[in-house]
């Protein structure tokens, strides 16, 4: 998971961890869909930041 979070800012890292914790709990299907979508957005944001940094 550290690699997933490497390029995220602190606020995004915290939100990522909150979402993961909620997904481990008992939540409705609709809430689960929303959280999975938000996780995908955070992962994509991380990937874009990773690509924009020089090697």
PDB file of N, CA and C in Angstrom:
ATOM      1  N   UNK A   1       0.824  -1.196   0.000  1.00  0.00           N
ATOM      2  CA  UNK A   1       0.000   0.000   0.000  1.00  0.00           C
ATOM      3  C   UNK A   1       0.866   1.258   0.000  1.00  0.00           C
ATOM      4  N   UNK A   2       2.039   1.200   0.584  1.00  0.00           N
ATOM      5  CA  UNK A   2       2.899   2.386   0.610  1.00  0.00           C
ATOM      6  C   UNK A   2       3.183   2.910  -0.789  1.00  0.00           C
ATOM      7  N   UNK A   3       3.413   2.001  -1.723  1.00  0.00           N
ATOM      8  CA  UNK A   3       3.680   2.432  -3.093  1.00  0.00           C
ATOM      9  C   UNK A   3       2.475   3.178  -3.662  1.00  0.00           C
ATOM     10  N   UNK A   4       1.272   2.729  -3.324  1.00  0.00           N
ATOM     11  CA  UNK A   4       0.058   3.392  -3.802  1.00  0.00           C
ATOM     12  C   UNK A   4      -0.040   4.822  -3.284  1.00  0.00           C
ATOM     13  N   UNK A   5       0.471   5.051  -2.101  1.00  0.00           N
ATOM     14  CA  UNK A   5       0.307   6.340  -1.444  1.00  0.00           C
ATOM     15  C   UNK A   5       1.490   7.282  -1.641  1.00  0.00           C
ATOM     16  N   UNK A   6       2.541   6.811  -2.225  1.00  0.00           N
ATOM     17  CA  UNK A   6       3.790   7.563  -2.280  1.00  0.00           C
ATOM     18  C   UNK A   6       3.633   8.988  -2.797  1.00  0.00           C
ATOM     19  N   UNK A   7       2.872   9.201  -3.835  1.00  0.00           N
ATOM     20  CA  UNK A   7       2.797  10.508  -4.482  1.00  0.00           C
ATOM     21  C   UNK A   7       1.584  11.348  -4.056  1.00  0.00           C
ATOM     22  N   UNK A   8       0.754  10.803  -3.184  1.00  0.00           N
ATOM     23  CA  UNK A   8      -0.419  11.549  -2.729  1.00  0.00           C
ATOM     24  C   UNK A   8      -0.034  12.543  -1.634  1.00  0.00           C
ATOM     25  N   UNK A   9      -0.762  13.656  -1.569  1.00  0.00           N
ATOM     26  CA  UNK A   9      -0.532  14.584  -0.470  1.00  0.00           C
ATOM     27  C   UNK A   9      -1.149  13.999   0.813  1.00  0.00           C
ATOM     28  N   UNK A  10      -0.893  14.621   1.930  1.00  0.00           N
ATOM     29  CA  UNK A  10      -1.333  14.077   3.223  1.00  0.00           C
ATOM     30  C   UNK A  10      -2.861  13.938   3.308  1.00  0.00           C
ATOM     31  N   UNK A  11      -3.573  14.915   2.783  1.00  0.00           N
ATOM     32  CA  UNK A  11      -5.039  14.862   2.820  1.00  0.00           C
ATOM     33  C   UNK A  11      -5.563  13.671   2.023  1.00  0.00           C
ATOM     34  N   UNK A  12      -4.990  13.444   0.836  1.00  0.00           N
ATOM     35  CA  UNK A  12      -5.404  12.311   0.008  1.00  0.00           C
ATOM     36  C   UNK A  12      -5.032  10.981   0.652  1.00  0.00           C
ATOM     37  N   UNK A  13      -3.870  10.919   1.286  1.00  0.00           N
ATOM     38  CA  UNK A  13      -3.453   9.690   1.977  1.00  0.00           C
ATOM     39  C   UNK A  13      -4.435   9.346   3.085  1.00  0.00           C
ATOM     40  N   UNK A  14      -4.819  10.372   3.844  1.00  0.00           N
ATOM     41  CA  UNK A  14      -5.754  10.159   4.944  1.00  0.00           C
ATOM     42  C   UNK A  14      -7.101   9.668   4.413  1.00  0.00           C
ATOM     43  N   UNK A  15      -7.580  10.295   3.342  1.00  0.00           N
ATOM     44  CA  UNK A  15      -8.858   9.889   2.751  1.00  0.00           C
ATOM     45  C   UNK A  15      -8.778   8.458   2.214  1.00  0.00           C
ATOM     46  N   UNK A  16      -7.660   8.119   1.571  1.00  0.00           N
ATOM     47  CA  UNK A  16      -7.443   6.767   1.050  1.00  0.00           C
ATOM     48  C   UNK A  16      -7.574   5.741   2.172  1.00  0.00           C
ATOM     49  N   UNK A  17      -6.920   6.013   3.290  1.00  0.00           N
ATOM     50  CA  UNK A  17      -6.960   5.097   4.433  1.00  0.00           C
ATOM     51  C   UNK A  17      -8.365   5.016   5.039  1.00  0.00           C
ATOM     52  N   UNK A  18      -9.077   6.141   5.093  1.00  0.00           N
ATOM     53  CA  UNK A  18     -10.451   6.151   5.611  1.00  0.00           C
ATOM     54  C   UNK A  18     -11.355   5.289   4.730  1.00  0.00           C
ATOM     55  N   UNK A  19     -11.206   5.433   3.430  1.00  0.00           N
ATOM     56  CA  UNK A  19     -12.028   4.660   2.501  1.00  0.00           C
ATOM     57  C   UNK A  19     -11.749   3.170   2.661  1.00  0.00           C
ATOM     58  N   UNK A  20     -10.463   2.815   2.722  1.00  0.00           N
ATOM     59  CA  UNK A  20     -10.101   1.403   2.885  1.00  0.00           C
ATOM     60  C   UNK A  20     -10.744   0.827   4.157  1.00  0.00           C
ATOM     61  N   UNK A  21     -10.707   1.590   5.239  1.00  0.00           N
ATOM     62  CA  UNK A  21     -11.291   1.129   6.500  1.00  0.00           C
ATOM     63  C   UNK A  21     -12.801   0.947   6.371  1.00  0.00           C
ATOM     64  N   UNK A  22     -13.464   1.886   5.705  1.00  0.00           N
ATOM     65  CA  UNK A  22     -14.914   1.778   5.529  1.00  0.00           C
ATOM     66  C   UNK A  22     -15.272   0.564   4.679  1.00  0.00           C
ATOM     67  N   UNK A  23     -14.470   0.304   3.653  1.00  0.00           N
ATOM     68  CA  UNK A  23     -14.745  -0.833   2.776  1.00  0.00           C
ATOM     69  C   UNK A  23     -14.586  -2.169   3.495  1.00  0.00           C
ATOM     70  N   UNK A  24     -13.800  -2.192   4.549  1.00  0.00           N
ATOM     71  CA  UNK A  24     -13.633  -3.409   5.331  1.00  0.00           C
ATOM     72  C   UNK A  24     -14.830  -3.656   6.245  1.00  0.00           C
ATOM     73  N   UNK A  25     -15.625  -2.615   6.479  1.00  0.00           N
ATOM     74  CA  UNK A  25     -16.795  -2.732   7.341  1.00  0.00           C
ATOM     75  C   UNK A  25     -18.024  -3.176   6.565  1.00  0.00           C
ATOM     76  N   UNK A  26     -19.139  -3.149   7.237  1.00  0.00           N
ATOM     77  CA  UNK A  26     -20.411  -3.561   6.655  1.00  0.00           C
ATOM     78  C   UNK A  26     -21.143  -2.317   6.146  1.00  0.00           C
ATOM     79  N   UNK A  27     -21.095  -2.095   4.822  1.00  0.00           N
ATOM     80  CA  UNK A  27     -21.731  -0.916   4.232  1.00  0.00           C
ATOM     81  C   UNK A  27     -22.629  -1.347   3.079  1.00  0.00           C
ATOM     82  N   UNK A  28     -23.524  -0.465   2.698  1.00  0.00           N
ATOM     83  CA  UNK A  28     -24.460  -0.781   1.620  1.00  0.00           C
ATOM     84  C   UNK A  28     -23.730  -0.855   0.277  1.00  0.00           C
ATOM     85  N   UNK A  29     -24.363  -1.510  -0.662  1.00  0.00           N
ATOM     86  CA  UNK A  29     -23.790  -1.649  -1.997  1.00  0.00           C
ATOM     87  C   UNK A  29     -23.586  -0.287  -2.643  1.00  0.00           C
ATOM     88  N   UNK A  30     -24.552   0.615  -2.476  1.00  0.00           N
ATOM     89  CA  UNK A  30     -24.442   1.957  -3.067  1.00  0.00           C
ATOM     90  C   UNK A  30     -23.264   2.727  -2.476  1.00  0.00           C
ATOM     91  N   UNK A  31     -23.107   2.652  -1.158  1.00  0.00           N
ATOM     92  CA  UNK A  31     -21.966   3.311  -0.509  1.00  0.00           C
ATOM     93  C   UNK A  31     -20.652   2.686  -0.971  1.00  0.00           C
ATOM     94  N   UNK A  32     -20.660   1.372  -1.116  1.00  0.00           N
ATOM     95  CA  UNK A  32     -19.463   0.672  -1.572  1.00  0.00           C
ATOM     96  C   UNK A  32     -19.069   1.138  -2.977  1.00  0.00           C
ATOM     97  N   UNK A  33     -20.033   1.278  -3.863  1.00  0.00           N
ATOM     98  CA  UNK A  33     -19.744   1.745  -5.226  1.00  0.00           C
ATOM     99  C   UNK A  33     -19.126   3.138  -5.208  1.00  0.00           C
ATOM    100  N   UNK A  34     -19.677   4.031  -4.387  1.00  0.00           N
ATOM    101  CA  UNK A  34     -19.149   5.395  -4.294  1.00  0.00           C
ATOM    102  C   UNK A  34     -17.707   5.400  -3.783  1.00  0.00           C
ATOM    103  N   UNK A  35     -17.443   4.599  -2.742  1.00  0.00           N
ATOM    104  CA  UNK A  35     -16.108   4.566  -2.165  1.00  0.00           C
ATOM    105  C   UNK A  35     -15.086   3.955  -3.124  1.00  0.00           C
ATOM    106  N   UNK A  36     -15.482   2.916  -3.845  1.00  0.00           N
ATOM    107  CA  UNK A  36     -14.577   2.300  -4.816  1.00  0.00           C
ATOM    108  C   UNK A  36     -14.260   3.292  -5.928  1.00  0.00           C
ATOM    109  N   UNK A  37     -15.243   4.072  -6.343  1.00  0.00           N
ATOM    110  CA  UNK A  37     -15.014   5.098  -7.359  1.00  0.00           C
ATOM    111  C   UNK A  37     -14.035   6.149  -6.835  1.00  0.00           C
ATOM    112  N   UNK A  38     -14.230   6.570  -5.600  1.00  0.00           N
ATOM    113  CA  UNK A  38     -13.333   7.565  -5.016  1.00  0.00           C
ATOM    114  C   UNK A  38     -11.904   7.014  -4.880  1.00  0.00           C
ATOM    115  N   UNK A  39     -11.786   5.731  -4.524  1.00  0.00           N
ATOM    116  CA  UNK A  39     -10.466   5.105  -4.455  1.00  0.00           C
ATOM    117  C   UNK A  39      -9.789   5.107  -5.824  1.00  0.00           C
ATOM    118  N   UNK A  40     -10.557   4.812  -6.851  1.00  0.00           N
ATOM    119  CA  UNK A  40     -10.011   4.804  -8.211  1.00  0.00           C
ATOM    120  C   UNK A  40      -9.505   6.195  -8.600  1.00  0.00           C
ATOM    121  N   UNK A  41     -10.240   7.212  -8.210  1.00  0.00           N
ATOM    122  CA  UNK A  41      -9.827   8.592  -8.502  1.00  0.00           C
ATOM    123  C   UNK A  41      -8.516   8.908  -7.782  1.00  0.00           C
ATOM    124  N   UNK A  42      -8.403   8.523  -6.513  1.00  0.00           N
ATOM    125  CA  UNK A  42      -7.169   8.774  -5.762  1.00  0.00           C
ATOM    126  C   UNK A  42      -5.993   8.018  -6.374  1.00  0.00           C
ATOM    127  N   UNK A  43      -6.233   6.785  -6.800  1.00  0.00           N
ATOM    128  CA  UNK A  43      -5.157   6.013  -7.435  1.00  0.00           C
ATOM    129  C   UNK A  43      -4.727   6.656  -8.745  1.00  0.00           C
ATOM    130  N   UNK A  44      -5.682   7.137  -9.509  1.00  0.00           N
ATOM    131  CA  UNK A  44      -5.356   7.795 -10.776  1.00  0.00           C
ATOM    132  C   UNK A  44      -4.597   9.095 -10.520  1.00  0.00           C
ATOM    133  N   UNK A  45      -5.009   9.850  -9.528  1.00  0.00           N
ATOM    134  CA  UNK A  45      -4.312  11.086  -9.173  1.00  0.00           C
ATOM    135  C   UNK A  45      -2.861  10.785  -8.793  1.00  0.00           C
ATOM    136  N   UNK A  46      -2.684   9.720  -8.004  1.00  0.00           N
ATOM    137  CA  UNK A  46      -1.343   9.299  -7.617  1.00  0.00           C
ATOM    138  C   UNK A  46      -0.520   8.931  -8.854  1.00  0.00           C
ATOM    139  N   UNK A  47      -1.109   8.198  -9.766  1.00  0.00           N
ATOM    140  CA  UNK A  47      -0.407   7.780 -10.982  1.00  0.00           C
ATOM    141  C   UNK A  47      -0.013   8.981 -11.834  1.00  0.00           C
ATOM    142  N   UNK A  48      -0.896   9.942 -11.950  1.00  0.00           N
ATOM    143  CA  UNK A  48      -0.585  11.139 -12.731  1.00  0.00           C
ATOM    144  C   UNK A  48       0.568  11.926 -12.102  1.00  0.00           C
ATOM    145  N   UNK A  49       0.565  12.036 -10.784  1.00  0.00           N
ATOM    146  CA  UNK A  49       1.660  12.729 -10.100  1.00  0.00           C
ATOM    147  C   UNK A  49       2.962  11.965 -10.274  1.00  0.00           C
ATOM    148  N   UNK A  50       2.870  10.650 -10.238  1.00  0.00           N
ATOM    149  CA  UNK A  50       4.051   9.805 -10.423  1.00  0.00           C
ATOM    150  C   UNK A  50       4.652  10.019 -11.812  1.00  0.00           C
ATOM    151  N   UNK A  51       3.813  10.069 -12.821  1.00  0.00           N
ATOM    152  CA  UNK A  51       4.286  10.251 -14.187  1.00  0.00           C
ATOM    153  C   UNK A  51       4.856  11.645 -14.432  1.00  0.00           C
ATOM    154  N   UNK A  52       4.346  12.632 -13.705  1.00  0.00           N
ATOM    155  CA  UNK A  52       4.783  14.005 -13.937  1.00  0.00           C
ATOM    156  C   UNK A  52       6.127  14.318 -13.270  1.00  0.00           C
ATOM    157  N   UNK A  53       6.581  13.435 -12.419  1.00  0.00           N
ATOM    158  CA  UNK A  53       7.862  13.652 -11.730  1.00  0.00           C
ATOM    159  C   UNK A  53       8.997  13.086 -12.564  1.00  0.00           C
ATOM    160  N   UNK A  54      10.099  13.816 -12.623  1.00  0.00           N
ATOM    161  CA  UNK A  54      11.261  13.283 -13.357  1.00  0.00           C
ATOM    162  C   UNK A  54      11.856  12.077 -12.638  1.00  0.00           C
ATOM    163  N   UNK A  55      12.364  11.169 -13.382  1.00  0.00           N
ATOM    164  CA  UNK A  55      12.945   9.941 -12.816  1.00  0.00           C
ATOM    165  C   UNK A  55      14.223  10.203 -12.093  1.00  0.00           C
TER     166      UNK A  55
END
